[in-house]
Coordinates of C-alpha atoms in Angstrom, one line a residue:
X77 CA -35.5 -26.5 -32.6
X78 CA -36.8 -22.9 -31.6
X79 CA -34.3 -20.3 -31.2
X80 CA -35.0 -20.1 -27.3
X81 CA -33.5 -24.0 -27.6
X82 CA -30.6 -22.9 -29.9
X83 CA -29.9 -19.8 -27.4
X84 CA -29.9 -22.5 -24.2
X85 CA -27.8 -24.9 -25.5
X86 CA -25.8 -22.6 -26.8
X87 CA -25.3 -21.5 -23.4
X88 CA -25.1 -25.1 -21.7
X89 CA -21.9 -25.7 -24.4
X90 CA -20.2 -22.4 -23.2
X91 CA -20.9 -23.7 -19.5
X92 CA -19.2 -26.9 -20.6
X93 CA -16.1 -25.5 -22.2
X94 CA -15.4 -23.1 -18.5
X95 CA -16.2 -25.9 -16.3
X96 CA -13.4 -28.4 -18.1
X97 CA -11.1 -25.6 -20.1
X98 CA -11.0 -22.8 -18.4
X99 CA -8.2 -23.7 -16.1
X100 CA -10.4 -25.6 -13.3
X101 CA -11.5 -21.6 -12.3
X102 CA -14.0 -22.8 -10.1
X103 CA -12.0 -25.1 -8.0
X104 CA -10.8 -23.0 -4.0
X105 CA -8.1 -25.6 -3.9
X106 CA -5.1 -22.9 -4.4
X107 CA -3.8 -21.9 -1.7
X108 CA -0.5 -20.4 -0.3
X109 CA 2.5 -23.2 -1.4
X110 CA 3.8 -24.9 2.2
X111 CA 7.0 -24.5 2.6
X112 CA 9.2 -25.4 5.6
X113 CA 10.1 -22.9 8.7
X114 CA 13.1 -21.4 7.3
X115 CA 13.8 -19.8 4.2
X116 CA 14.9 -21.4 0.9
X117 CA 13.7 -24.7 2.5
X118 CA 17.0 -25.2 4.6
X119 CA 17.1 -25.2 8.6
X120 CA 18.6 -22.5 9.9
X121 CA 18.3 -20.0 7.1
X122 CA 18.4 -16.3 7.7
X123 CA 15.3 -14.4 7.5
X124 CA 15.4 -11.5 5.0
X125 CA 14.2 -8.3 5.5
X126 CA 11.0 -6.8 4.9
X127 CA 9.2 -3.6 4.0
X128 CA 5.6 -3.5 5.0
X129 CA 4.1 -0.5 2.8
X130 CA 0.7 0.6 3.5
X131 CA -0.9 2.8 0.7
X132 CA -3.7 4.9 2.7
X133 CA -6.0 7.6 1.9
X134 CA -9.4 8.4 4.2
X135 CA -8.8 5.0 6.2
X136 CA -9.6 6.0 10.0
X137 CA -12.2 3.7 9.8
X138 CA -10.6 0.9 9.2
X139 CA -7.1 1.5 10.5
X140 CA -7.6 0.2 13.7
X141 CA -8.9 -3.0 12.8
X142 CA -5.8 -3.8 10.0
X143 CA -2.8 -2.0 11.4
X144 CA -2.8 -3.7 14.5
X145 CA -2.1 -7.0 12.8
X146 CA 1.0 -5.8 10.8
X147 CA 2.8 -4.2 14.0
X148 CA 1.9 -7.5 15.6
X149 CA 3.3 -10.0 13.1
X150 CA 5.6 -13.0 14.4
X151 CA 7.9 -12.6 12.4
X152 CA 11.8 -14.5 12.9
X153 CA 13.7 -11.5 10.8
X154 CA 13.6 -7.6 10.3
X155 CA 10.6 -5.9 9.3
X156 CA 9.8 -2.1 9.2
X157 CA 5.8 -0.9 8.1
X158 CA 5.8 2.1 6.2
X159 CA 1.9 3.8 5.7
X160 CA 2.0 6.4 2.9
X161 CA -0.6 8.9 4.0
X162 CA -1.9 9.8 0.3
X163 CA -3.8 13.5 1.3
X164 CA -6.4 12.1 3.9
X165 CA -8.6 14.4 5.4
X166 CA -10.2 11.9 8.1
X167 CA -6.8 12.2 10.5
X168 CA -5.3 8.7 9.0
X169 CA -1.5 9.7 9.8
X170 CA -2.5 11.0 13.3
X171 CA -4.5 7.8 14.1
X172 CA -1.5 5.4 12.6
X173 CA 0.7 7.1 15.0
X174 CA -1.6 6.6 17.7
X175 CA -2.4 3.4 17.3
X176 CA 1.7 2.0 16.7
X177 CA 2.3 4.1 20.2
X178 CA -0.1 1.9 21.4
X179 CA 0.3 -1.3 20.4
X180 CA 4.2 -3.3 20.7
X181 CA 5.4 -4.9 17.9
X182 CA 6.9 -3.6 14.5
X183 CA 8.0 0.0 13.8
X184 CA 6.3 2.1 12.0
X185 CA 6.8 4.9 9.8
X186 CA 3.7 7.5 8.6
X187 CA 4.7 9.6 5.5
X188 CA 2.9 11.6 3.1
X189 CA 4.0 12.0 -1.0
X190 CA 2.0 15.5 -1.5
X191 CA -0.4 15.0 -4.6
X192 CA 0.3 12.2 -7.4
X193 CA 2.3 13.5 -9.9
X194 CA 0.8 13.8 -13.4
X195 CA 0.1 10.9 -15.1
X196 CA 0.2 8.6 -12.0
X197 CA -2.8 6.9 -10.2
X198 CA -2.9 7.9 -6.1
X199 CA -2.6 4.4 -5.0
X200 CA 0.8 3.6 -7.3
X201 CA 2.5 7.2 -6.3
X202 CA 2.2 6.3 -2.3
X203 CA 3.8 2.7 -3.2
X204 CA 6.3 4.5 -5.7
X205 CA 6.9 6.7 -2.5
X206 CA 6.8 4.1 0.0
X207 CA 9.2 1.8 -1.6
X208 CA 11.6 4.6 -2.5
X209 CA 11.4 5.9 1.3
X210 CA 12.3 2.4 2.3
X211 CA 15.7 2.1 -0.1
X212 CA 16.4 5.6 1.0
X213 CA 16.3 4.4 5.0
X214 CA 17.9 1.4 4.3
X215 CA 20.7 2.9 3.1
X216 CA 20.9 5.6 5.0
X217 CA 22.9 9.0 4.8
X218 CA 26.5 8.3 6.1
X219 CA 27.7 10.8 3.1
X220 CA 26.0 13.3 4.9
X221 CA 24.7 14.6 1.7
X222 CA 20.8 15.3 2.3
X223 CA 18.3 13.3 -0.1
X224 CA 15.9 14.5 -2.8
X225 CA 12.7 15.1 -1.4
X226 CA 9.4 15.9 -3.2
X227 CA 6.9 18.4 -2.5
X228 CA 5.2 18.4 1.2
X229 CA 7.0 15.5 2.2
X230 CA 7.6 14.0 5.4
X231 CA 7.9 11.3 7.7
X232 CA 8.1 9.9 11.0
X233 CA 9.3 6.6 13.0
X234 CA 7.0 5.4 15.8
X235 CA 6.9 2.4 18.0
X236 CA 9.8 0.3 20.0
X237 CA 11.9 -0.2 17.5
X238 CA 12.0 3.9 16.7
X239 CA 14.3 5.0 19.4
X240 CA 13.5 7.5 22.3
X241 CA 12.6 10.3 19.7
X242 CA 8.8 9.2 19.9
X243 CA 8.4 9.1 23.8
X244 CA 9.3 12.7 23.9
X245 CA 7.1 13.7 20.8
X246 CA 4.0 15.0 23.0
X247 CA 6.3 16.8 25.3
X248 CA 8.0 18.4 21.6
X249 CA 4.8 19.2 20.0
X250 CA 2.7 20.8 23.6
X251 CA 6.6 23.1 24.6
X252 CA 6.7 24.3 20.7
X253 CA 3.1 24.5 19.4
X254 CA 4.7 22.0 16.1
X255 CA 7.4 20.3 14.7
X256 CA 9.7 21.4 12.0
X257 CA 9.3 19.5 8.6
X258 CA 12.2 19.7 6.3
X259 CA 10.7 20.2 2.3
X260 CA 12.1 20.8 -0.8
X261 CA 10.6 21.1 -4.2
X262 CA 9.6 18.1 -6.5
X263 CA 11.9 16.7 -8.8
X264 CA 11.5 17.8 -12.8
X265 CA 11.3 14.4 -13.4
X266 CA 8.8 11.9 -11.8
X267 CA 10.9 9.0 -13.0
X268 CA 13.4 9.8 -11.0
X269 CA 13.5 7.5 -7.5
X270 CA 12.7 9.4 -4.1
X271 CA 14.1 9.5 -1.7
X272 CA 12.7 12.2 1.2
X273 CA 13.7 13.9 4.4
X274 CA 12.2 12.8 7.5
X275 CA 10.6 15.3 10.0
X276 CA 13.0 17.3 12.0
X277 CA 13.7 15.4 15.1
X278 CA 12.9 11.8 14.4
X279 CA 15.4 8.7 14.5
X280 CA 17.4 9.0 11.2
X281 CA 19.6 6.3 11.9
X282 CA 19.6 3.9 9.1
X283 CA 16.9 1.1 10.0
X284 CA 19.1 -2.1 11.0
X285 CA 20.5 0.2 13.7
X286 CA 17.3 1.5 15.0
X287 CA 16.0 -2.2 15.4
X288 CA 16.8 -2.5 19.5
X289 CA 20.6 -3.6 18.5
X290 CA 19.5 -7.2 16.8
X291 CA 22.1 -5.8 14.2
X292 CA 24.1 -3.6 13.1
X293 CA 24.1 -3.8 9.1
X294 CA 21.3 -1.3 7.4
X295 CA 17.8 -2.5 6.8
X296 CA 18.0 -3.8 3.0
X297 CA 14.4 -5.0 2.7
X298 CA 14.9 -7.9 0.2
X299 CA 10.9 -8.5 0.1
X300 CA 8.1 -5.6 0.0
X301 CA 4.8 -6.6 1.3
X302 CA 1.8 -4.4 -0.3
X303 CA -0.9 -4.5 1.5
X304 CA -4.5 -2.2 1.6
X305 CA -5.2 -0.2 4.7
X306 CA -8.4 -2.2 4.7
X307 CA -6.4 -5.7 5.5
X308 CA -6.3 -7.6 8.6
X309 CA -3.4 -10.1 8.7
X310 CA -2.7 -13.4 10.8
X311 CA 0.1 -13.4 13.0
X312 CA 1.8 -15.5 10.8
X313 CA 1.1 -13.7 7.7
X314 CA 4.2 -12.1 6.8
X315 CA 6.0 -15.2 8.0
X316 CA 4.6 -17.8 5.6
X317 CA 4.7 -15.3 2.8
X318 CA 8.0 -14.7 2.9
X319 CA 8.9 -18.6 3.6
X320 CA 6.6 -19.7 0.4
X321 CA 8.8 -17.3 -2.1
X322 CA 11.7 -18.1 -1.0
X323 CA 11.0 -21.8 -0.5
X324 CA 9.5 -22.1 -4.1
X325 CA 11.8 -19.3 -6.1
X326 CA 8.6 -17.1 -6.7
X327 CA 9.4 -13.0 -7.1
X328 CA 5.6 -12.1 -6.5
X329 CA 3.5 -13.9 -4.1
X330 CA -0.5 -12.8 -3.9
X331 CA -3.6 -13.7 -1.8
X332 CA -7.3 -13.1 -2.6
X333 CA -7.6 -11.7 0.7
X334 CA -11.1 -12.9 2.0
X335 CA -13.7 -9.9 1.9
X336 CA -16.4 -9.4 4.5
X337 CA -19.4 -11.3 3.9
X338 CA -21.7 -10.4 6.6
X339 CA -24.5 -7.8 5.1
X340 CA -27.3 -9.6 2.5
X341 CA -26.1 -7.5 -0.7
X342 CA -22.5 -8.5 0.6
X343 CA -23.3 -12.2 0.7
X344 CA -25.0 -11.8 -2.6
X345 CA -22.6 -10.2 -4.7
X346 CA -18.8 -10.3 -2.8
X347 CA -18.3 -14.4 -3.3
X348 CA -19.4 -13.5 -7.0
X349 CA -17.0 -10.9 -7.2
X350 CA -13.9 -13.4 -6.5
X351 CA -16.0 -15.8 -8.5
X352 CA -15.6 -13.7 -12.0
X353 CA -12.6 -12.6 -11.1
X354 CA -11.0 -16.1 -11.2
X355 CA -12.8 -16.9 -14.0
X356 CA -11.2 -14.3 -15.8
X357 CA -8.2 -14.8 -14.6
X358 CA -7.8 -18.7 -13.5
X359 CA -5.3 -19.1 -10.6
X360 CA -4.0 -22.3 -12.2
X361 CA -3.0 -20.9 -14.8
X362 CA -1.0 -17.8 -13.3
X363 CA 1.0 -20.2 -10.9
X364 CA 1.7 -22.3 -13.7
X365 CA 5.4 -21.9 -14.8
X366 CA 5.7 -20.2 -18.1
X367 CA 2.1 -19.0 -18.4
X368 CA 0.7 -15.7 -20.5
X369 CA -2.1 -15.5 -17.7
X370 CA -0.5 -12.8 -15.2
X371 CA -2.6 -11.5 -12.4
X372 CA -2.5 -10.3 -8.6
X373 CA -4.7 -9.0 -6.1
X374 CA -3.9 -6.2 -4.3
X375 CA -4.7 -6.3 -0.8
X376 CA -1.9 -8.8 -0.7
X377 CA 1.5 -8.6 -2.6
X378 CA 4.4 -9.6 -1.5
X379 CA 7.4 -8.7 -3.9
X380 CA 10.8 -9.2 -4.3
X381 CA 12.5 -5.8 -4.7
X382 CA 14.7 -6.9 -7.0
X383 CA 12.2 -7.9 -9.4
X384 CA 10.5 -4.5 -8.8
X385 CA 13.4 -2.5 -10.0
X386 CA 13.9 -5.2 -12.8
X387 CA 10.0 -4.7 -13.9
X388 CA 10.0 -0.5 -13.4
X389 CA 7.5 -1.1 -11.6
X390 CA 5.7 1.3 -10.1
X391 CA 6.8 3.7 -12.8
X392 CA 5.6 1.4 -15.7
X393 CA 2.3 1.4 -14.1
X394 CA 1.9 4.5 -12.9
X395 CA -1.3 5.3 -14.9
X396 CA -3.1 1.7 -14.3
X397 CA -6.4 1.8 -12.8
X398 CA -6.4 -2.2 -12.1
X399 CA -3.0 -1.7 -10.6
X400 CA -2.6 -5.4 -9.0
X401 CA -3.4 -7.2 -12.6
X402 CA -0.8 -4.6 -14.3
X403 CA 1.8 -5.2 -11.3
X404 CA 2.0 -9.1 -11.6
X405 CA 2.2 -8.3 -15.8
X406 CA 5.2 -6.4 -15.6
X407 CA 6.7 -9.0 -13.6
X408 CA 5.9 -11.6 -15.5
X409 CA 7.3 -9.9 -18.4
X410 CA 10.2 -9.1 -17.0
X411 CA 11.0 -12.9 -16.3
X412 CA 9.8 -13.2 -12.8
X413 CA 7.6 -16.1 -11.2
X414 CA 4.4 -15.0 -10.0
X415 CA 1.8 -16.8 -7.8
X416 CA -1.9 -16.1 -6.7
X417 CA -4.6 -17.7 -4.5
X418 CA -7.1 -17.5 -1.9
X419 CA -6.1 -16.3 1.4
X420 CA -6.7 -18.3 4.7
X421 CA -5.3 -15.6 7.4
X422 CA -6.0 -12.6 4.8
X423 CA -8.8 -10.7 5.5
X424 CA -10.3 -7.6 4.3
X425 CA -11.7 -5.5 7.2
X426 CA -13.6 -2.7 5.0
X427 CA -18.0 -3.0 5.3
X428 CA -20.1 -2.8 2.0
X429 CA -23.1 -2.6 3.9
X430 CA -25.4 -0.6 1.3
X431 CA -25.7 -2.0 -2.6
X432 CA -24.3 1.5 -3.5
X433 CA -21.1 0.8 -1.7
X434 CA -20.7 -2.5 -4.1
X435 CA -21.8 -1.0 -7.0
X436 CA -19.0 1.8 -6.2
X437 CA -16.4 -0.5 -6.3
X438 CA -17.2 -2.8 -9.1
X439 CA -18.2 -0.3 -11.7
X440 CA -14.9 2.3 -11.0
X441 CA -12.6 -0.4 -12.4
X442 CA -15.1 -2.3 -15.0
X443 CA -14.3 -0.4 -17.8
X444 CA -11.2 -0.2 -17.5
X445 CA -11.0 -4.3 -17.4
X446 CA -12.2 -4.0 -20.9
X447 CA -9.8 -1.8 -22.1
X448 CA -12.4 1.2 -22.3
X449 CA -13.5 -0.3 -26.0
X450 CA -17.4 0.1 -26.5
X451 CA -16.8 -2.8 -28.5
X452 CA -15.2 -5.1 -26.4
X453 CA -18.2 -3.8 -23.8
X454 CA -21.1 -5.2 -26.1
X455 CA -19.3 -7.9 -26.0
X456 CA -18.8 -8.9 -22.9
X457 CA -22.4 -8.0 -22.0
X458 CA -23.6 -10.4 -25.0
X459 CA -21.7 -13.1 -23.2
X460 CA -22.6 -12.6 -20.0
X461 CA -26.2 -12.6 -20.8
X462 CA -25.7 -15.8 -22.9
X463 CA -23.7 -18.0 -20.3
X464 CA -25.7 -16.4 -16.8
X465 CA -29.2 -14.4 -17.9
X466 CA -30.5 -17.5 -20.7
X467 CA -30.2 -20.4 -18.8
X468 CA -33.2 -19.9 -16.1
X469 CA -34.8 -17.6 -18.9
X470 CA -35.2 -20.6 -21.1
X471 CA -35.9 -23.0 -18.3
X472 CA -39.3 -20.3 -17.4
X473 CA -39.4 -19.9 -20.9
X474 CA -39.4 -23.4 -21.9
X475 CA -41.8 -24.8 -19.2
X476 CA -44.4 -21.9 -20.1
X477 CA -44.3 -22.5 -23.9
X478 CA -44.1 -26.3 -23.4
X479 CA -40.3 -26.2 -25.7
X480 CA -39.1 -29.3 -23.8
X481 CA -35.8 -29.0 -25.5
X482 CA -35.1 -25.2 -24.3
X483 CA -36.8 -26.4 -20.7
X484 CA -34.3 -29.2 -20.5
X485 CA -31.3 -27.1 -21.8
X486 CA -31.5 -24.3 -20.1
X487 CA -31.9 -25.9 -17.0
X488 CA -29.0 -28.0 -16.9
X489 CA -27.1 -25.2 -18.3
X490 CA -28.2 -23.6 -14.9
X491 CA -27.3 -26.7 -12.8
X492 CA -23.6 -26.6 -14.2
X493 CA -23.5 -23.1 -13.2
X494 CA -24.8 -23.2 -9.9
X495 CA -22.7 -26.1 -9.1
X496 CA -19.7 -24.1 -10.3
X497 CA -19.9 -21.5 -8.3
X498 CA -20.8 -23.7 -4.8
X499 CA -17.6 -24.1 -3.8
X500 CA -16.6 -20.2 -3.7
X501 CA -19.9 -20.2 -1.4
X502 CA -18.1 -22.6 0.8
X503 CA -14.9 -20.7 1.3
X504 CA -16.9 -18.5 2.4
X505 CA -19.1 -20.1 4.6
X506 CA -22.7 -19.3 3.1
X507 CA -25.1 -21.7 1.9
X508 CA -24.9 -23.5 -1.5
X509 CA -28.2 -22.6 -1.7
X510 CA -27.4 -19.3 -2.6
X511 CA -25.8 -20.5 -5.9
X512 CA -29.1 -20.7 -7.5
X513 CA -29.5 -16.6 -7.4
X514 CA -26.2 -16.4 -9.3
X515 CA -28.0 -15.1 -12.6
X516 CA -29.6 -12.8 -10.9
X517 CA -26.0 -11.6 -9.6
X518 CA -24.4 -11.9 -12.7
X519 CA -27.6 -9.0 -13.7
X520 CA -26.3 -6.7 -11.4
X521 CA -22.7 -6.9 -12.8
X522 CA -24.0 -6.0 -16.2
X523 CA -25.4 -2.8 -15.0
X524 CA -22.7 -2.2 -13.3
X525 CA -20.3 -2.6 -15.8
X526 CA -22.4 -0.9 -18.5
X527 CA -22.5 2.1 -15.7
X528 CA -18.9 2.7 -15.8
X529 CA -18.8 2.9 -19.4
X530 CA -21.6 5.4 -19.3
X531 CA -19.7 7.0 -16.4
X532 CA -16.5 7.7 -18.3
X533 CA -18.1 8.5 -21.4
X534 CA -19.5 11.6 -18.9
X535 CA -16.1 12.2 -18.5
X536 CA -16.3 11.0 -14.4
X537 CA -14.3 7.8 -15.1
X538 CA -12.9 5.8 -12.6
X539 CA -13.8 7.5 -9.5
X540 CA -12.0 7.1 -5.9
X541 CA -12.3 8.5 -2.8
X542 CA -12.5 12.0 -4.4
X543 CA -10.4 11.3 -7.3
X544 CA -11.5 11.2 -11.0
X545 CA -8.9 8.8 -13.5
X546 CA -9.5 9.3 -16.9
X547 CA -8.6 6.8 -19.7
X548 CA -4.6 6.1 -20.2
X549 CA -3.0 8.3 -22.6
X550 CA -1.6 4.9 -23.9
X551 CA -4.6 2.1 -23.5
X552 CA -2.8 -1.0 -21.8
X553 CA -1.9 -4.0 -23.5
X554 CA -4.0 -6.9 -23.8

């Protein structure tokens, strides 16, 4: 045989081996566990409560499309949302508060955590904050002994569930030209828990009490729910979340949420982009008890707190780049059940429009996926090119030159890989026909990838909304 025929079946082997031993990747069948109405599967159950945290930085674009759906969520027990307001420049705090004095539903509270502290990644120092602020308001401050705030802190309660204090803001603000904001300097240590001041004059009851009199024990927020500014959730969202952890004794629960697929480059490349993604990390095999594959997704996270504090997490992660794959490690590690799967009321808000905006968001974390090892890159863009670029090049190839055998391979090497990847066209509603341009996709994520090499060799890294993360002083484990 020529080595065009070697190099396509070559390829239809490897094509064989993911389709039947790479954990079913290609299948869309996992979904969010049922579980029945009430928690830990028994009628009556009470509901625990929940922390909403919202990590947000330049979002007023998107805000009023997402945050809408988490004040409005149906949900039987307590839940506060807190947005973390990491250093926007585009009015994000301002617009959150606008839009929860707007809309009824759950309370919500707008903080900002002042400038990551070194060694930590934006997006992992406004959860570190946001989960620390809730603690700090669930147990409020009945010693009367102030809390330890870091630098340019504050925060403020609006909606129903935040008292009177909010009604009379605009009055406060237009009599006094501004409102005091208590600060104190950061903490030596940045391992050390949080746990701020609120603005001067806002509702600093502790949270159970603040919550129209349904109770009167502090808001302990058993659950946290991590979700992207950018994601729109179901009414029932938060609900069937928290009834699928506790129902099935899981400590991290994570949707794929569904990205918007309505421009051409984003119905060419964003099903492929959940495509790789579980082919790399096969869902089947993370909800499998006992498994070494660990992954999350990070529009979507609901966690249990207690297996946060038992994983360190965020502080274990602070310097991770792809923060939701390191998240659901650490609580794996730690002995926690973890579970991941495509979303059906999960659904990212946020427009790639433009081939730039695509190629932003793949190539800032690409790198990093490969542990920023020039080695392991060559690699990877040997394989790709043997499993996705080879097959329709030996089909051309083949027919041209009259090699039957490389015509023959390479085309049923395509055919297994188009069919593969139909069923993530389903989900999300484009044609199968589409599948057959999947090489050509598959391209585009080699030069992307081999871009955010080239860009942190530059020294650029991984770049985000004005931010610049260069490689982990300590390269994460494998």
């Amino acid at each position: 045989m020529s080595a065009l025929a070697w190099t396509a079946a070559g390829s239809l082997f490897a094509w064989g081996w993911l389709l039947l031993g790479q954990g079913f990747f290609w299948r869309t069948d996992q979904r969010l566990p049922p579980a029945s109405a009430a928690p830990g599967g028994t009628t009556g159950g009470e509901w625990p409560d929940v922390a909403v945290i919202v990590p947000a930085r330049d979002e007023a674009a998107v805000l009023p499309l997402s945050l809408p759906s988490l004040l409005a969520q149906d949900y039987p027990g307590r839940a506060r949302v807190i947005l973390v307001d990491d250093g926007s420049t585009d009015g994000t705090g301002e617009l959150a508060r606008a839009l929860a004095a707007r809309h009824q539903g759950l309370a919500l509270t707008v903080t900002a955590p002042g400038e990551p502290g070194p060694g930590w990644t934006g997006k992992l120092w406004a959860l570190r904050h946001g989960i620390a602020l809730a603690r700090d308001q669930g147990r409020g401050r009945a010693d009367g002994e102030p809390a330890a705030a870091e630098a340019d802190i504050s925060a403020e309660d609006v909606g129903p569930a935040a008292g009177k204090d909010h009604a009379t803001r605009a009055e406060r603000v237009t009599a006094t030209g501004a409102e005091h904001v208590t600060r104190e300097a950061a903490p030596t240590s940045y391992d050390a828990a949080p746990t701020p001041y609120v603005t001067g004059g806002t509702d600093t009851r502790p949270w159970g009490d603040a919550d129209g009199g349904r109770a009167r024990r502090s808001f302990a927020p058993e659950y946290l729910l991590l979700t992207d500014a950018d994601i729109a959730h179901a009414p029932d969202s938060l609900r069937t979340l928290v009834a699928a952890a506790r129902g099935h004794g899981l400590d991290l629960v994570s949707q794929m949420a569904r990205l918007r697929v309505v421009s051409g480059w984003e119905r060419l490349v964003v099903p492929a982009f959940v495509y790789f993604f579980a082919q790399l990390y096969p869902f089947r095999r993370v909800n499998r008890p006992g498994a070494r594959t660990a992954a999350a997704a990070g529009g979507c996270v609901l966690l249990r707190a207690e297996a946060a504090r038992r994983a360190g997490v965020p502080e274990s992660i602070r310097q991770a780049v792809i923060d939701d794959v390191s998240l659901a490690r650490a609580v794996q590690r730690s002995g926690g059940r973890i579970w991941l799967g495509l979303a059906e009321g999960v659904e990212s808000v946020r427009p790639y429009p433009r081939l730039v905006d695509l190629w932003r968001m793949v190539a800032r974390s690409a790198y990093a996926q490969l542990w920023y090892s020039p080695v392991v890159l060559v690699g990877a863009v040997v394989g790709l090119a043997l499993v996705y670029l080879a097959p329709p090049v030996a089909l051309l190839a083949g027919v041209l030159g009259g090699d039957l055998v490389a015509a023959v391979a390479g085309g049923a090497a395509w055919a297994v890989m188009a069919g593969s990847y139909a069923p993530m066209l389903r989900y999300y509603g484009q044609p199968v026909a589409l599948a057959a341009l999947l090489p050509y996709t598959a391209l585009l994520y080699v030069l992307m990838t081999v871009d955010s090499a080239v860009r942190h060799h530059r020294g650029r890294g991984a770049a985000w909304k004005g931010r610049t993360y260069a490689r982990p002083t300590a390269a994460p484990e494998r």
